[in-house]
Short mmCIF file of C-alpha atoms and ligand atoms in Angstrom, two decimals:
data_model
loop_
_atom_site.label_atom_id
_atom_site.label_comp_id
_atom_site.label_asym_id
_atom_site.label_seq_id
_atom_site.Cartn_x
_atom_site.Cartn_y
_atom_site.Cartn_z
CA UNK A 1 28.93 18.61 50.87
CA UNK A 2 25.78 21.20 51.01
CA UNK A 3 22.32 20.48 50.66
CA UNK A 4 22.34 22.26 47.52
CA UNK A 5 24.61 19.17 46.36
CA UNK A 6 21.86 16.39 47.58
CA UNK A 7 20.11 15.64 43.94
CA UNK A 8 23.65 15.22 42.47
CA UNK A 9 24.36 12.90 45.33
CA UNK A 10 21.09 10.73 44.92
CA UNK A 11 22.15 11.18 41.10
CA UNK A 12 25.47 8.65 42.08
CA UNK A 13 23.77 6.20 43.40
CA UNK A 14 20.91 5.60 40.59
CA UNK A 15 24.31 5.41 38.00
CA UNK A 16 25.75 2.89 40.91
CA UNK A 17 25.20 0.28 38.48
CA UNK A 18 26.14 1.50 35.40
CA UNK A 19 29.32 2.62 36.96
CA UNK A 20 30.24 -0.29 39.32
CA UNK A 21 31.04 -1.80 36.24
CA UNK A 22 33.93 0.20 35.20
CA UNK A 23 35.39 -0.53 38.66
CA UNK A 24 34.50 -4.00 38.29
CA UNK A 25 36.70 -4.34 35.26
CA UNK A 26 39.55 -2.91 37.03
CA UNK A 27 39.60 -5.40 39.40
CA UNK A 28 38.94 -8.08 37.14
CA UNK A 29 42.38 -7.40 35.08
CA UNK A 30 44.47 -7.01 38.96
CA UNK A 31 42.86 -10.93 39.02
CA UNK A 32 40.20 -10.83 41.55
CA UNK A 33 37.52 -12.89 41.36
CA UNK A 34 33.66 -11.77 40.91
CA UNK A 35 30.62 -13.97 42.14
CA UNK A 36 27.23 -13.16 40.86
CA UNK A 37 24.26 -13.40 43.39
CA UNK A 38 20.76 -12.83 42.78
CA UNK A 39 19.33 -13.30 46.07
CA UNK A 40 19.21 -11.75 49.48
CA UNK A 41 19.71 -15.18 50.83
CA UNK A 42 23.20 -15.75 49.48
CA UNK A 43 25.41 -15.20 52.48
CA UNK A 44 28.21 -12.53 51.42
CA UNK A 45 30.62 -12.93 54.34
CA UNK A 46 31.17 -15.91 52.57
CA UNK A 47 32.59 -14.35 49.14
CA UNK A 48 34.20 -11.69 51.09
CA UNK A 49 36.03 -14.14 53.01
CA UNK A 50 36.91 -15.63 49.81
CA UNK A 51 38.41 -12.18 49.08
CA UNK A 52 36.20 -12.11 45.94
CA UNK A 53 33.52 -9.50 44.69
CA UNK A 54 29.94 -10.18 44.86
CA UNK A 55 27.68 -8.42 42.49
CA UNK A 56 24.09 -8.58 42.03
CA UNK A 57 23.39 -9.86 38.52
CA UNK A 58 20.71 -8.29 35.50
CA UNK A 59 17.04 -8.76 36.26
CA UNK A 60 15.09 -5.45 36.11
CA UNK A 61 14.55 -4.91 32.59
CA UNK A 62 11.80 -6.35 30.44
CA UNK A 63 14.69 -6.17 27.37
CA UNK A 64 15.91 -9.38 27.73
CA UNK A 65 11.95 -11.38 28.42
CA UNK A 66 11.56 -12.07 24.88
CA UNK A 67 14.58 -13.90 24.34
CA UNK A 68 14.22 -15.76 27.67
CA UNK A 69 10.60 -16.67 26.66
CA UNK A 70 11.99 -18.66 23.61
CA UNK A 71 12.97 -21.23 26.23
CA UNK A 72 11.00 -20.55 29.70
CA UNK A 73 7.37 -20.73 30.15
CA UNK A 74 5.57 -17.19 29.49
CA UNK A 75 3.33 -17.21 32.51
CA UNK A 76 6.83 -17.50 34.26
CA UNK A 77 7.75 -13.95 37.04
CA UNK A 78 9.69 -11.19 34.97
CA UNK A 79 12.17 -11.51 37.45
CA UNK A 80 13.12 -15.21 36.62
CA UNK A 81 12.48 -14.55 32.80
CA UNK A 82 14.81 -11.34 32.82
CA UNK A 83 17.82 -12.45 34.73
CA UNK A 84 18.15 -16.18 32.36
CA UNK A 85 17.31 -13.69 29.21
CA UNK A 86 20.50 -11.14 30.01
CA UNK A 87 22.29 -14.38 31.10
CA UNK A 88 21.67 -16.08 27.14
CA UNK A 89 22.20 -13.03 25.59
CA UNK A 90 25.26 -11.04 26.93
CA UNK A 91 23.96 -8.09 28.28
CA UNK A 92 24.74 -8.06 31.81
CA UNK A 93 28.50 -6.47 32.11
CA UNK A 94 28.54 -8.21 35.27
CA UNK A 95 27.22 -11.76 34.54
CA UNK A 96 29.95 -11.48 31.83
CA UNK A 97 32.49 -10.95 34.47
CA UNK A 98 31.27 -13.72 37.23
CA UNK A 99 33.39 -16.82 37.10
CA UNK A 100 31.13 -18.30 39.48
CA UNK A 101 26.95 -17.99 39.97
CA UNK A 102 25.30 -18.69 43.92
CA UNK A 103 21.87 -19.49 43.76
CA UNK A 104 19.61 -21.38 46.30
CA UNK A 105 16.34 -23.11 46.02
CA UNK A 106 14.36 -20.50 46.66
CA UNK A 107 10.75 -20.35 44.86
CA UNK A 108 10.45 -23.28 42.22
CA UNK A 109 10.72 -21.18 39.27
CA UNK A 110 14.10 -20.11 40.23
CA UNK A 111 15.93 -23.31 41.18
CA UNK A 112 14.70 -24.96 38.12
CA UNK A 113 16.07 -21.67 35.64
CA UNK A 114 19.46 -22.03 37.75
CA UNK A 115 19.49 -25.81 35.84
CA UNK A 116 19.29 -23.92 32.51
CA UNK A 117 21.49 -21.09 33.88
CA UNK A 118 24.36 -23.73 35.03
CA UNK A 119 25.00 -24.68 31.19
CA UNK A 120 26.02 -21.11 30.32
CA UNK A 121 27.80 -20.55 33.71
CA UNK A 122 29.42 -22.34 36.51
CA UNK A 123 26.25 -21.77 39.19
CA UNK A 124 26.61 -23.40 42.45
CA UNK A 125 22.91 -23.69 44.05
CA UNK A 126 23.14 -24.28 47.78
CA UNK A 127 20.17 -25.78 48.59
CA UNK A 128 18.07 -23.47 51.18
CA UNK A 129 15.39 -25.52 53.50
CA UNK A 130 11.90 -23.40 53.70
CA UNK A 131 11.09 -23.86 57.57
CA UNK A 132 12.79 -23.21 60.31
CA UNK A 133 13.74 -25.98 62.88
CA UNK A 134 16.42 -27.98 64.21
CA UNK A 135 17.25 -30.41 61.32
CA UNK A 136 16.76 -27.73 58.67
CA UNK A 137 18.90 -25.27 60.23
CA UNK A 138 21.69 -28.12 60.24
CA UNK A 139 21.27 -28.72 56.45
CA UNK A 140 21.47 -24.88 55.52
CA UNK A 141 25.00 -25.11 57.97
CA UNK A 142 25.86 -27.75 55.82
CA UNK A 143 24.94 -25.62 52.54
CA UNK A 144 26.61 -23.34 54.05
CA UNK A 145 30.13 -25.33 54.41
CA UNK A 146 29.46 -26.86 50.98
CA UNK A 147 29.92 -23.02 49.43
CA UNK A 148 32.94 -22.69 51.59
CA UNK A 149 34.34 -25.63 49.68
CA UNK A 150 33.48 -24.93 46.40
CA UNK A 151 34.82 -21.27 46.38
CA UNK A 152 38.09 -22.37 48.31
CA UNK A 153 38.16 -25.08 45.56
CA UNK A 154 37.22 -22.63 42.20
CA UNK A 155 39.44 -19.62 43.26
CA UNK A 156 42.77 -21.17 45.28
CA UNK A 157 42.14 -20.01 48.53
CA UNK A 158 41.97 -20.80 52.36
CA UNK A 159 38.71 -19.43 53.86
CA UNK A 160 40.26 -19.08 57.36
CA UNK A 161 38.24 -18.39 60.75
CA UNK A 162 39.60 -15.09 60.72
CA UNK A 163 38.79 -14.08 57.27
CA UNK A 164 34.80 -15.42 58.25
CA UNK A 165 35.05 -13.10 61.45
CA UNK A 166 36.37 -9.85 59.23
CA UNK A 167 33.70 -10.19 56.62
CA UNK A 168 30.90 -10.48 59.13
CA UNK A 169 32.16 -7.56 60.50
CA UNK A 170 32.08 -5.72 57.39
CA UNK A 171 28.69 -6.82 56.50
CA UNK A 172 27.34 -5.86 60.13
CA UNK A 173 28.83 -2.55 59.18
CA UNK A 174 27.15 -2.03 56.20
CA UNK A 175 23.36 -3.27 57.77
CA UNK A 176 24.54 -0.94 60.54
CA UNK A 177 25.30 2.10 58.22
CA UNK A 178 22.28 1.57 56.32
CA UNK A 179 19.83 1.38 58.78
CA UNK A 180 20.67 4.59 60.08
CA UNK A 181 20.29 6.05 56.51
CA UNK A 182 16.57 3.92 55.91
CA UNK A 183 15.44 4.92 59.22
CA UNK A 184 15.76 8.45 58.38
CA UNK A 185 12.10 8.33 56.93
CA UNK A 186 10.84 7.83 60.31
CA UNK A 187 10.85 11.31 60.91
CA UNK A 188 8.12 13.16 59.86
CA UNK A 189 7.91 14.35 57.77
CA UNK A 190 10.63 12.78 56.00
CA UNK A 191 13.17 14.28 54.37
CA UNK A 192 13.92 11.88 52.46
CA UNK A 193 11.76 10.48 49.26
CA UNK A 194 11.22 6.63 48.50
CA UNK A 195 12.63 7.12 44.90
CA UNK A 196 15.94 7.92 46.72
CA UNK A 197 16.17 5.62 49.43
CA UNK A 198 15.36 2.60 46.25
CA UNK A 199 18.47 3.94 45.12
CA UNK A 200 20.92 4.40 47.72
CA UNK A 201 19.82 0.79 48.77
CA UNK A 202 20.26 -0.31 45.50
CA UNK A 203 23.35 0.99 44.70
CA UNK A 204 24.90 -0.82 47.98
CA UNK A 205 25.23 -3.96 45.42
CA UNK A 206 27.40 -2.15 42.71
CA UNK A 207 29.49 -0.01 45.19
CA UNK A 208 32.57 -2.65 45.37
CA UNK A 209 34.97 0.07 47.60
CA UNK A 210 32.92 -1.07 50.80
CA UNK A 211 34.86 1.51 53.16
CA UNK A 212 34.07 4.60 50.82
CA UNK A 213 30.64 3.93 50.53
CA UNK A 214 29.88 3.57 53.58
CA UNK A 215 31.09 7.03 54.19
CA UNK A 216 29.02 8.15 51.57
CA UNK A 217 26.40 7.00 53.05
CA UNK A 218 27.01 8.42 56.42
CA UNK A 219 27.62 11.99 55.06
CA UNK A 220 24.73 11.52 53.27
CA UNK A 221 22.38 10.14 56.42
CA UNK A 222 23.72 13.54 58.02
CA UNK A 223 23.16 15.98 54.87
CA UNK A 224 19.78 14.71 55.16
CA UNK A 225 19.32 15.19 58.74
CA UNK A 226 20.50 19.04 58.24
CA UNK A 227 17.99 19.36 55.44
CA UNK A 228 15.06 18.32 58.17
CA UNK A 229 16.34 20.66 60.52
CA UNK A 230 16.39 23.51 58.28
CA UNK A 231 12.58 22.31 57.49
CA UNK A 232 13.53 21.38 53.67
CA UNK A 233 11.69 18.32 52.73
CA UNK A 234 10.02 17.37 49.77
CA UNK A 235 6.63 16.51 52.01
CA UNK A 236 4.67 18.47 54.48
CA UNK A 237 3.52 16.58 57.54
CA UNK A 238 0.18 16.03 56.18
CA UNK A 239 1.47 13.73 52.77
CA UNK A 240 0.12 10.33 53.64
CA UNK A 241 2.99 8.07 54.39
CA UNK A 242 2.98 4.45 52.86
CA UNK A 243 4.57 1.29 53.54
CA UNK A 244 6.25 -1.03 50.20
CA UNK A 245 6.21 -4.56 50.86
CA UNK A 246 6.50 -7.90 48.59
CA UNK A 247 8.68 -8.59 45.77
CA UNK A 248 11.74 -7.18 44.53
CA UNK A 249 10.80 -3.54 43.57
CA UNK A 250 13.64 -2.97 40.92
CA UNK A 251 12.42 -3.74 38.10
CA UNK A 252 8.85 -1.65 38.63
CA UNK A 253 10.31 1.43 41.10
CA UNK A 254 9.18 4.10 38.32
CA UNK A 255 5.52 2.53 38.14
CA UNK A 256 4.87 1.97 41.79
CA UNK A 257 7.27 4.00 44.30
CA UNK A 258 7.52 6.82 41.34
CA UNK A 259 3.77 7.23 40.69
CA UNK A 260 3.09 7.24 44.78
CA UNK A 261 5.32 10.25 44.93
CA UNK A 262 4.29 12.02 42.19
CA UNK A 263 0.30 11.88 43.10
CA UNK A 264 1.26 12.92 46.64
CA UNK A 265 2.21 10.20 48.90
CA UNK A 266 5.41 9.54 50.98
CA UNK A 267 7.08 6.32 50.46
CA UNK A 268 8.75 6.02 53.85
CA UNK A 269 9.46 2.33 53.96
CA UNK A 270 10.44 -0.21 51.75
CA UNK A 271 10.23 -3.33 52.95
CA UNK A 272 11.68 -6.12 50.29
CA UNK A 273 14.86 -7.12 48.89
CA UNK A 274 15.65 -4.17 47.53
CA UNK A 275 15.18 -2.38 50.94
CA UNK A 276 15.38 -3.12 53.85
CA UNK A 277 15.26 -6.53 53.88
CA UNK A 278 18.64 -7.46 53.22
CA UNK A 279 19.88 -5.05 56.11
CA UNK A 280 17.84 -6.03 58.58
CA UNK A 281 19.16 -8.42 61.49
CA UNK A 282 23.45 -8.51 62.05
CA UNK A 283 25.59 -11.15 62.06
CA UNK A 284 26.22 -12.29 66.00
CA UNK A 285 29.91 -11.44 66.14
CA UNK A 286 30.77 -12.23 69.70
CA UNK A 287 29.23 -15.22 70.96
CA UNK A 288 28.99 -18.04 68.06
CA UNK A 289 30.79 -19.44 65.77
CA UNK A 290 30.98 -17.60 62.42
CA UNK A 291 29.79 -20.86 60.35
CA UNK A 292 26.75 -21.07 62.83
CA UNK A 293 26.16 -17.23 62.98
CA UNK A 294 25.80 -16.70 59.57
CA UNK A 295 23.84 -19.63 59.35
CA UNK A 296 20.89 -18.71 61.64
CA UNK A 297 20.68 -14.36 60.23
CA UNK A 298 20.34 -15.92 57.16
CA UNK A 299 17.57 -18.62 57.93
CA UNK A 300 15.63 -15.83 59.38
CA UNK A 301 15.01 -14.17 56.40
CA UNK A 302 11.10 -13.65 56.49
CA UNK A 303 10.98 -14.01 52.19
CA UNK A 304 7.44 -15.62 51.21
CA UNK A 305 9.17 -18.76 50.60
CA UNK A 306 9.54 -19.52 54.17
CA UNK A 307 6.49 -21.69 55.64
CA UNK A 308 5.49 -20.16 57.66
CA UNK A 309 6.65 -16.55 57.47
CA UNK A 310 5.46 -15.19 60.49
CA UNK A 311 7.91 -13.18 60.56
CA UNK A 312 7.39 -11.18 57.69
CA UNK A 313 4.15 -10.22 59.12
CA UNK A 314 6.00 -9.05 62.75
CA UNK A 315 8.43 -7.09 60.60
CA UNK A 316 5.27 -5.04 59.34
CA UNK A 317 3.65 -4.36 62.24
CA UNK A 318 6.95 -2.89 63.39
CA UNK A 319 7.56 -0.91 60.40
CA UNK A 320 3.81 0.60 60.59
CA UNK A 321 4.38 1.57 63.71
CA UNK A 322 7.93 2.98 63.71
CA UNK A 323 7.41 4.68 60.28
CA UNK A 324 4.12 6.04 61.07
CA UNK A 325 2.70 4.69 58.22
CA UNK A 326 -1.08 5.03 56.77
CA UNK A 327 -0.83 2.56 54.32
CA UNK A 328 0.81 -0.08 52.63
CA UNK A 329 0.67 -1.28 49.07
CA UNK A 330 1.62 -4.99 48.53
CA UNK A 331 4.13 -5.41 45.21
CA UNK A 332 3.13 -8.77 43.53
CA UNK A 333 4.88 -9.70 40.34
CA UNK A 334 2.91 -11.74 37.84
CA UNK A 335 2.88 -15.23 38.33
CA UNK A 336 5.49 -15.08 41.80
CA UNK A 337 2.78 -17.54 44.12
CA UNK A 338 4.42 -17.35 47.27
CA UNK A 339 4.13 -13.51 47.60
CA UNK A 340 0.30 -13.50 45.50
CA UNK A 341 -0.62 -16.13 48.40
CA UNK A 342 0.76 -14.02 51.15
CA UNK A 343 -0.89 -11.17 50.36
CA UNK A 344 -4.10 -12.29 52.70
CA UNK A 345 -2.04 -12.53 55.69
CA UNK A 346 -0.55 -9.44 54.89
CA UNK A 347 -3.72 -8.15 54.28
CA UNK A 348 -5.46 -9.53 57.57
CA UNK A 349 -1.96 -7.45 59.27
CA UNK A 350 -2.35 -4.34 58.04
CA UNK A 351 -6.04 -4.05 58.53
CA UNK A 352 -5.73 -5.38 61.85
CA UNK A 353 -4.04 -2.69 63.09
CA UNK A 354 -6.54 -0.23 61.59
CA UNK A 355 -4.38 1.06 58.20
CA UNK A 356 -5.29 0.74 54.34
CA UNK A 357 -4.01 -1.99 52.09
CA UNK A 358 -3.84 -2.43 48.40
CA UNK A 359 -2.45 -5.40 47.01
CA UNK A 360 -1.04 -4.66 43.02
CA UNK A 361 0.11 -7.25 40.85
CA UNK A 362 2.37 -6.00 38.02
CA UNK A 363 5.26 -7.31 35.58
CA UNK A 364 8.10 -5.38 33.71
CA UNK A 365 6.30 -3.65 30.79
CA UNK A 366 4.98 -0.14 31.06
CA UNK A 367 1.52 -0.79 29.42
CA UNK A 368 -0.27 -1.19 33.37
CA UNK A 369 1.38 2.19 34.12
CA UNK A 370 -1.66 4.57 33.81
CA UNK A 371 -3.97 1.91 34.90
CA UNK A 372 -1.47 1.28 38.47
CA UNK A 373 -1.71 5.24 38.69
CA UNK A 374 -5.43 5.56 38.82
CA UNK A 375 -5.50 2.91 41.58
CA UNK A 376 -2.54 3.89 42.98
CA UNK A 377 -4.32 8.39 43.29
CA UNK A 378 -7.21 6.30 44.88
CA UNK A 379 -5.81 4.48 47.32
CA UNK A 380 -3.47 7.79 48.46
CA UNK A 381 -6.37 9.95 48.03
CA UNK A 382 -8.71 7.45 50.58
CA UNK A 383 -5.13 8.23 53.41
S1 LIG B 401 14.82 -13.42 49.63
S2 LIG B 401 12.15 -12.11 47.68
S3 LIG B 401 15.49 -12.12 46.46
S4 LIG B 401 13.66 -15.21 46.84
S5 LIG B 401 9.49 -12.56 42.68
S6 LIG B 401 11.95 -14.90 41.71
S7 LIG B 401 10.19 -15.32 44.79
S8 LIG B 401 8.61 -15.85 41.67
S9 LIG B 401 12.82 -12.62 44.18
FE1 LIG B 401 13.45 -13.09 46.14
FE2 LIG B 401 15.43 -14.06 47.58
FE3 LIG B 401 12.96 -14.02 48.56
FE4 LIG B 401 14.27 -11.79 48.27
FE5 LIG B 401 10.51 -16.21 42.75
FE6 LIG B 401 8.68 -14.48 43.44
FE7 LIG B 401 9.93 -14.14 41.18
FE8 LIG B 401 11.18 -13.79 43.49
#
């Protein structure tokens, strides 16, 4: 693979999705069984260990809102409206082929859309605490045995000790792999542009062959690394480097991460569930019990619907100072509280440690576009 190669590479991973589903089908006619996820807290090992695919299901495209907002409230997130909308009207190849739907009780306007979700699919909710402390960590156990039970029950199989222990250690693999890839943008400057680390991230949820993409990955991480050393990067070490945080950037990554880059900033981390949020933290695979291991990484998710969510705010600090970051612009999709409310403490983080902060709220249609970019050539201009 040369360098020459890398925007056909990065080309592979933005069609992840469109592809996956082609491979998907395959599968689906040798009989194995798909589960649809839409959240970062839905614990994998377990559908692994299940020996079925997990998939992340339709909710970046503002096609489906109209048809969703026949039934759900219009001041409702896009993210919400646009996943029940592809789920009523067919679109999504790959909530076609889920036989089964995990959800938890996340924010409220998700757990109550998973009631009108479960009467067009089977949708388990496991039912996720929002603190962290003795008792709750025993319930989410408890959720977490519960799932255990219902896919051994849906799909005929024995989810075995050994099975848990394999799929952690496929998962820690592919946190491990990606990490390495992410953290290339700590180099400065990076070699390595926002737009295309949204994608290789995001592509990790359609890429069902986990062994070949993670050596994708890796011979990508190292194309990259070659293409600093020769001194080719799309930045100089002057572009001002900014930090993504808050929700789920796939449904507004051409608006936001897009526009940064093309009015001369550096995205260099993304910190949400498209990034790096969902590879952050392994799996202990030595010195617990798999039910209990996967239990706790999971509860220590810092998402906005934790109180508190201290965490989320130590994970920034970190980032600013590993990534070298000037900046950080805050992601809030309309009408999504728990990330609008966070935003101060977020706010009071960043400018505590002496970096700018912008805090954008935005949904999935393209009429804010021009208005984001003037605020977004501002704020980069101001780094
Ligand atoms: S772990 S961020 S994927 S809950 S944006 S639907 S919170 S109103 S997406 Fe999320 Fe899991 Fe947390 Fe991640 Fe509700 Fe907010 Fe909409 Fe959200």
């Amino acid at each position: 693979m040369s360098n020459n190669n890398l925007p056909e590479i990065f080309e592979t991973f933005a069609d992840a999705r469109k592809k996956g589903f082609l491979t998907m089908k395959a599968e689906k006619d040798k009989g194995r069984n798909v589960v649809g996820i839409f959240c970062t807290y839905t614990p994998r090992e377990i559908i692994y260990a299940a020996d079925a695919l997990s998939v992340s299901l339709c909710s970046t495209s503002e096609e489906t809102i109209p048809e969703a907002e026949k039934r759900l409230p219009k001041n409702l997130c896009p993210l919400i409206k646009s996943s029940y909308g592809f789920a009523i009207t067919d679109k999504c190849p790959y909530m076609y082929f889920s036989d089964l739907i995990v959800g938890e009780t996340t924010c409220d306007g998700k757990k109550k859309m998973y009631e009108l979700l479960g009467e067009v699919k089977d949708t388990h909710v496991m039912q996720l605490p929002h603190t962290r402390n003795s008792y709750s960590f025993e319930l989410w156990k408890n959720e977490i045995k519960e799932l255990i039970k219902k896919l051994e029950e849906k799909f005929n199989v024995e989810i075995t000790e050994e099975k848990l222990k394999d799929a952690i250690k496929l998962c820690n693999e592919e946190r491990n792999v990606m990490k390495e890839f992410f953290s290339l943008a700590k180099l400065v400057p990076s070699p390595v542009k926002g737009t295309e680390m949204h994608d290789v991230m995001n592509s990790s949820n359609f890429k069902f062959d986990k062994k070949e993409f993670f050596e994708e990955i890796r011979k990508t991480t190292q194309n990259m690394k070659e293409r600093y050393d020769k001194g080719e990067t799309p930045f100089t070490k002057d572009t001002p480097r900014i930090l993504i945080t808050g929700c789920p950037t796939g449904g507004v990554v051409d608006k936001v991460i897009k526009q940064i880059e093309e009015i001369g900033g550096s995205v260099v981390c993304i910190e949400n569930c498209v990034g790096t949020k969902n590879f952050e933290m392994l799996v202990d695979e030595e010195n617990k019990d798999p039910i209990e291991a996967i239990a706790e990484r999971y509860i220590n998710i810092p998402c906005s619907i934790m109180t508190p969510n201290d965490g989320r705010m130590e994970r920034i600090k970190q980032y600013i100072e590993d990534y070298k970051v000037d900046g950080v612009v805050d992601v809030t999709l309309t009408a999504c509280h728990t990330y609008a409310i966070e935003t101060e403490k977020v706010r009071r983080t960043v400018e505590g440690l002496g970096k700018s902060y912008l805090a954008i709220e935005t949904n999935y249609s393209n009429s804010d576009a021009p208005q984001l970019r003037t605020r977004l050539e501002a704020f980069v201009e101001m780094l």
